[in-house]
XYZ file of C-alpha atoms in Angstrom:
336
model
C -158.418 54.339 -4.951
C -155.126 56.222 -5.020
C -152.369 55.922 -7.597
C -148.939 57.501 -7.341
C -147.192 57.857 -10.723
C -143.868 59.127 -11.969
C -144.680 62.533 -13.463
C -142.367 61.945 -16.488
C -144.288 58.916 -17.800
C -146.043 60.563 -20.755
C -149.727 60.281 -22.013
C -150.797 57.968 -19.106
C -152.333 60.348 -16.541
C -155.565 61.055 -18.489
C -156.396 57.302 -18.454
C -155.349 56.887 -14.824
C -157.853 59.639 -13.764
C -160.636 57.531 -15.266
C -159.624 54.629 -13.013
C -158.727 56.147 -9.670
C -160.224 58.636 -7.208
C -156.818 60.251 -6.718
C -153.784 60.346 -9.011
C -150.618 61.926 -7.609
C -147.844 62.633 -10.029
C -144.366 63.129 -8.614
C -140.703 63.249 -9.700
C -139.574 59.655 -9.841
C -136.395 60.070 -7.832
C -138.348 61.993 -5.052
C -141.090 59.468 -4.351
C -140.848 58.701 -0.774
C -142.473 56.310 1.857
C -144.734 59.170 2.989
C -145.909 59.647 -0.594
C -147.009 56.058 -1.082
C -148.109 54.998 2.428
C -151.862 55.462 1.576
C -151.540 54.604 -2.130
C -153.038 51.426 -3.707
C -150.760 51.402 -6.722
C -147.399 52.834 -7.739
C -146.286 53.393 -11.286
C -142.610 54.210 -11.813
C -139.663 54.294 -14.145
C -136.038 53.325 -13.340
C -135.428 56.319 -11.080
C -137.639 54.992 -8.212
C -136.129 52.249 -6.127
C -139.021 50.008 -5.039
C -137.931 48.121 -1.967
C -138.780 47.673 1.725
C -137.551 51.074 2.620
C -140.157 52.668 0.306
C -143.044 50.237 0.658
C -142.993 48.738 4.152
C -146.206 49.658 6.007
C -147.854 51.198 2.949
C -151.144 50.217 1.385
C -149.562 49.542 -1.928
C -150.538 46.214 -3.460
C -149.508 46.839 -7.110
C -146.270 48.198 -8.556
C -145.724 48.696 -12.278
C -142.601 49.988 -14.021
C -143.135 51.446 -17.496
C -139.800 49.989 -18.579
C -138.384 46.765 -19.822
C -135.710 46.614 -17.140
C -136.696 46.008 -13.436
C -133.409 45.932 -11.580
C -134.746 48.992 -9.558
C -137.431 46.625 -8.140
C -136.549 44.462 -5.181
C -138.537 41.410 -6.480
C -137.630 39.296 -3.323
C -139.206 41.904 -1.041
C -142.161 42.079 -3.384
C -142.706 38.430 -3.012
C -142.296 38.503 0.737
C -144.594 41.453 1.087
C -147.323 40.014 -1.265
C -147.063 43.039 -3.524
C -147.908 42.323 -7.186
C -145.446 43.867 -9.604
C -145.057 44.074 -13.320
C -142.678 45.432 -15.930
C -143.241 46.041 -19.697
C -141.100 43.457 -21.531
C -140.472 44.396 -25.151
C -142.457 47.727 -24.914
C -139.634 49.825 -26.406
C -137.696 47.137 -28.209
C -138.494 48.580 -31.704
C -137.458 51.988 -30.435
C -134.070 50.721 -29.375
C -133.704 48.871 -32.657
C -134.430 52.157 -34.476
C -131.624 53.807 -32.387
C -129.134 51.014 -33.317
C -130.114 51.089 -36.968
C -129.678 54.817 -37.183
C -126.435 54.594 -35.266
C -125.137 51.959 -37.733
C -126.242 54.202 -40.670
C -124.291 57.079 -39.051
C -121.199 54.868 -38.557
C -121.404 54.084 -42.247
C -121.983 57.712 -43.334
C -119.606 59.451 -40.932
C -117.011 56.794 -40.085
C -116.787 54.822 -43.247
C -118.057 51.507 -41.844
C -118.992 49.227 -44.733
C -122.080 47.589 -43.427
C -122.344 44.864 -46.050
C -118.707 43.871 -45.500
C -118.909 43.901 -41.631
C -119.783 41.470 -38.855
C -122.039 42.580 -36.038
C -121.889 40.656 -32.658
C -125.189 40.874 -30.783
C -124.811 40.088 -27.082
C -128.348 39.227 -25.832
C -131.186 38.168 -28.097
C -134.355 38.887 -26.235
C -136.933 41.410 -27.139
C -134.462 43.994 -28.199
C -131.648 41.895 -29.476
C -133.884 39.941 -31.809
C -135.113 43.113 -33.362
C -131.561 44.444 -33.739
C -130.669 41.168 -35.449
C -133.478 41.715 -38.018
C -132.211 45.343 -38.578
C -128.540 44.174 -39.017
C -129.674 41.458 -41.520
C -131.725 44.007 -43.507
C -128.667 46.202 -43.698
C -126.625 43.330 -45.188
C -124.406 42.701 -42.211
C -123.090 39.255 -41.226
C -124.726 38.624 -37.782
C -123.457 36.595 -34.859
C -125.526 36.235 -31.689
C -124.406 35.248 -28.265
C -127.082 34.464 -25.575
C -126.141 31.559 -23.272
C -129.335 31.600 -21.203
C -131.455 31.537 -24.285
C -129.339 28.976 -25.969
C -130.125 26.543 -23.184
C -133.915 26.907 -23.907
C -133.987 26.991 -27.748
C -132.550 25.279 -30.699
C -131.464 28.617 -32.334
C -127.932 29.073 -33.614
C -125.723 31.025 -31.166
C -121.977 31.561 -30.811
C -119.851 32.069 -27.684
C -118.744 35.501 -26.361
C -115.235 34.441 -27.543
C -116.413 34.294 -31.077
C -118.088 37.637 -30.803
C -114.905 39.127 -29.487
C -112.724 37.747 -32.235
C -114.957 38.109 -35.330
C -117.045 41.200 -34.843
C -116.485 44.689 -36.332
C -119.381 46.053 -34.230
C -120.374 44.591 -30.808
C -123.728 45.677 -29.430
C -125.078 44.755 -25.895
C -128.667 43.969 -25.185
C -128.657 42.126 -21.879
C -130.367 42.723 -18.570
C -128.350 43.928 -15.594
C -127.600 40.842 -13.545
C -125.187 41.362 -10.610
C -124.219 37.810 -9.771
C -124.733 34.135 -10.731
C -123.676 32.199 -13.732
C -124.854 34.764 -16.216
C -123.872 37.962 -14.409
C -123.640 40.929 -16.716
C -122.032 43.642 -14.567
C -118.815 44.725 -16.360
C -119.322 42.105 -19.063
C -117.117 44.395 -21.132
C -114.265 45.113 -18.720
C -110.529 45.801 -19.212
C -109.853 42.096 -19.900
C -112.585 42.104 -22.593
C -111.093 45.099 -24.329
C -107.731 43.496 -24.281
C -109.119 40.303 -25.965
C -110.776 41.888 -28.945
C -108.395 41.853 -31.913
C -110.414 43.570 -34.661
C -110.661 47.110 -33.091
C -114.449 47.098 -33.179
C -117.128 49.698 -32.668
C -118.939 49.280 -29.306
C -122.660 49.945 -28.869
C -124.339 49.829 -25.448
C -128.104 50.452 -25.013
C -128.697 47.881 -22.302
C -127.533 49.047 -18.824
C -124.639 51.294 -17.982
C -122.875 48.836 -15.777
C -122.713 46.238 -18.475
C -119.720 48.189 -19.868
C -117.020 49.229 -17.593
C -116.915 52.948 -18.554
C -113.361 53.561 -17.383
C -112.057 50.551 -19.267
C -113.927 51.624 -22.412
C -112.397 55.078 -22.195
C -108.881 53.580 -21.894
C -109.609 51.188 -24.788
C -110.706 54.092 -26.981
C -107.674 56.186 -26.037
C -105.331 53.244 -26.637
C -106.843 52.326 -29.969
C -108.263 48.913 -29.024
C -111.865 50.181 -29.746
C -112.460 52.181 -32.947
C -115.356 54.234 -31.585
C -118.491 53.864 -29.495
C -122.214 54.615 -29.293
C -123.276 54.851 -25.667
C -126.841 55.529 -24.475
C -126.501 54.116 -20.894
C -123.849 55.084 -18.387
C -122.489 54.018 -15.076
C -123.543 56.237 -12.220
C -126.239 58.080 -14.180
C -126.795 61.050 -14.148
C -123.193 61.568 -13.169
C -121.338 60.680 -16.307
C -117.737 60.070 -17.096
C -117.358 63.321 -18.998
C -114.185 62.303 -20.690
C -115.905 59.263 -22.106
C -118.928 61.367 -23.144
C -116.798 63.681 -25.178
C -114.618 60.799 -26.553
C -117.522 58.613 -28.011
C -118.927 59.121 -31.417
C -122.545 59.160 -30.071
C -123.401 59.753 -26.392
C -127.068 60.016 -25.454
C -128.999 60.397 -22.203
C -130.548 56.919 -21.854
C -133.205 57.655 -24.454
C -132.758 54.819 -27.007
C -136.177 53.454 -26.098
C -137.850 56.877 -25.922
C -139.872 56.833 -29.158
C -143.564 57.873 -28.640
C -144.411 54.431 -29.952
C -142.405 52.765 -27.236
C -143.835 54.970 -24.540
C -147.407 54.313 -25.385
C -146.699 50.573 -25.632
C -145.496 50.735 -22.007
C -148.425 52.918 -20.939
C -150.934 50.479 -22.470
C -149.191 47.463 -20.883
C -149.279 49.224 -17.464
C -152.924 50.059 -17.816
C -153.697 46.578 -18.898
C -152.006 45.040 -15.894
C -153.530 47.654 -13.543
C -157.056 46.824 -14.732
C -156.532 43.153 -14.543
C -155.213 43.344 -10.985
C -157.952 45.576 -9.624
C -160.775 44.139 -11.813
C -161.322 47.670 -13.422
C -163.085 48.482 -16.687
C -160.424 49.305 -19.273
C -160.409 53.004 -20.076
C -159.299 52.596 -23.719
C -156.030 52.427 -25.676
C -153.485 55.300 -25.590
C -152.360 56.528 -29.054
C -149.089 58.121 -29.985
C -149.083 61.689 -31.113
C -148.686 62.111 -34.878
C -145.830 63.894 -36.530
C -146.426 67.467 -37.775
C -148.646 67.506 -40.889
C -145.904 69.256 -42.856
C -143.390 66.572 -42.247
C -142.273 65.015 -45.634
C -140.608 61.679 -45.434
C -138.239 60.636 -48.138
C -137.528 57.022 -46.887
C -134.357 57.902 -45.034
C -134.559 56.428 -41.488
C -132.323 59.319 -40.245
C -135.179 61.730 -41.072
C -137.310 60.049 -38.467
C -134.513 59.877 -35.936
C -130.920 61.029 -35.841
C -129.024 60.092 -32.657
C -126.435 62.752 -33.274
C -129.020 65.388 -32.448
C -129.445 63.901 -29.008
C -125.656 63.412 -28.666
C -124.869 67.097 -29.405
C -127.370 68.250 -26.838
C -125.837 66.047 -24.126
C -122.244 66.838 -25.010
C -122.972 70.508 -24.987
C -124.754 70.349 -21.542
C -123.946 67.093 -19.745
C -125.436 68.545 -16.541
C -128.841 68.461 -18.306
C -128.888 64.648 -18.489
C -132.084 64.279 -16.539
C -133.762 67.291 -18.093
C -133.018 65.909 -21.596
C -134.611 62.602 -20.661
C -137.571 64.155 -18.896
C -138.371 66.643 -21.620
C -137.764 64.481 -24.717
C -139.195 65.689 -27.909
C -141.670 63.770 -30.069
C -139.945 60.893 -31.904
C -141.849 58.418 -34.086
C -140.607 55.090 -35.399
C -142.885 55.167 -38.444
C -145.140 57.284 -40.670
C -148.805 56.811 -40.249
């Protein structure tokens, strides 16, 4: 059995070597048809486009992405080709919620946002959005949630995007990237959106870069229609709108979900699915690395993670976008 795996997926290779005869680790963006033609399984992140061009004529029967999102997987082709695929829903939801919580605390500390007197509008209430909702409630914020697809399926209380636009002091996006159809999310926040919002809110995007029109956001910031922004995901990654990067309060290299806890969650979900598909004996659970023994926690969440650290690194060296992602330092969500 041969497995090809993105070489920047941490912690997983040791377990894979217990399952396969051959494990080949390659840079995700460089994985080619020649690399996978004799592979049985492919394990990727968002930088590998899994489609007919990559997989046609290969031996691959199982593809896993160690991410929540799967817009880099051509699911229609997978179905036609009879290739089993899986993503890792919810794997790093708590990590993204940590990022949003710490960003809100920094907006309060550095920008004067009064959390207990502010309304946050959450667009999308799936794995991530629901955890962000709990964070915002814990911080004493008034919470509004918009999720039309979920509203059709549940009896939960939701509001329209129009209410979010008109009543929110902070608007945060947690939707999948959907390019067409009734619930398309590409450029959900476009120039018209920024002209509709009357309260001059803060904008947070940790979903997908194309959900927020980056040029329109920059114009809204420069024209005073948006107070400030926290942006972790960008259009045209890793080629960023450098003006927008320098203009936003926090700009990070698509790492909101990059806690060690979130990464091992994804690893374990991939291993579980791989073993189920091939009928393999499970090699055991992967554990996150502990924090240094001399780390002393006082209870301030910003001790565990401060997004400004990542932002300063990216603003100083925007050309290092991929390197900053691929060589991300240990970050934990909790003390053990």
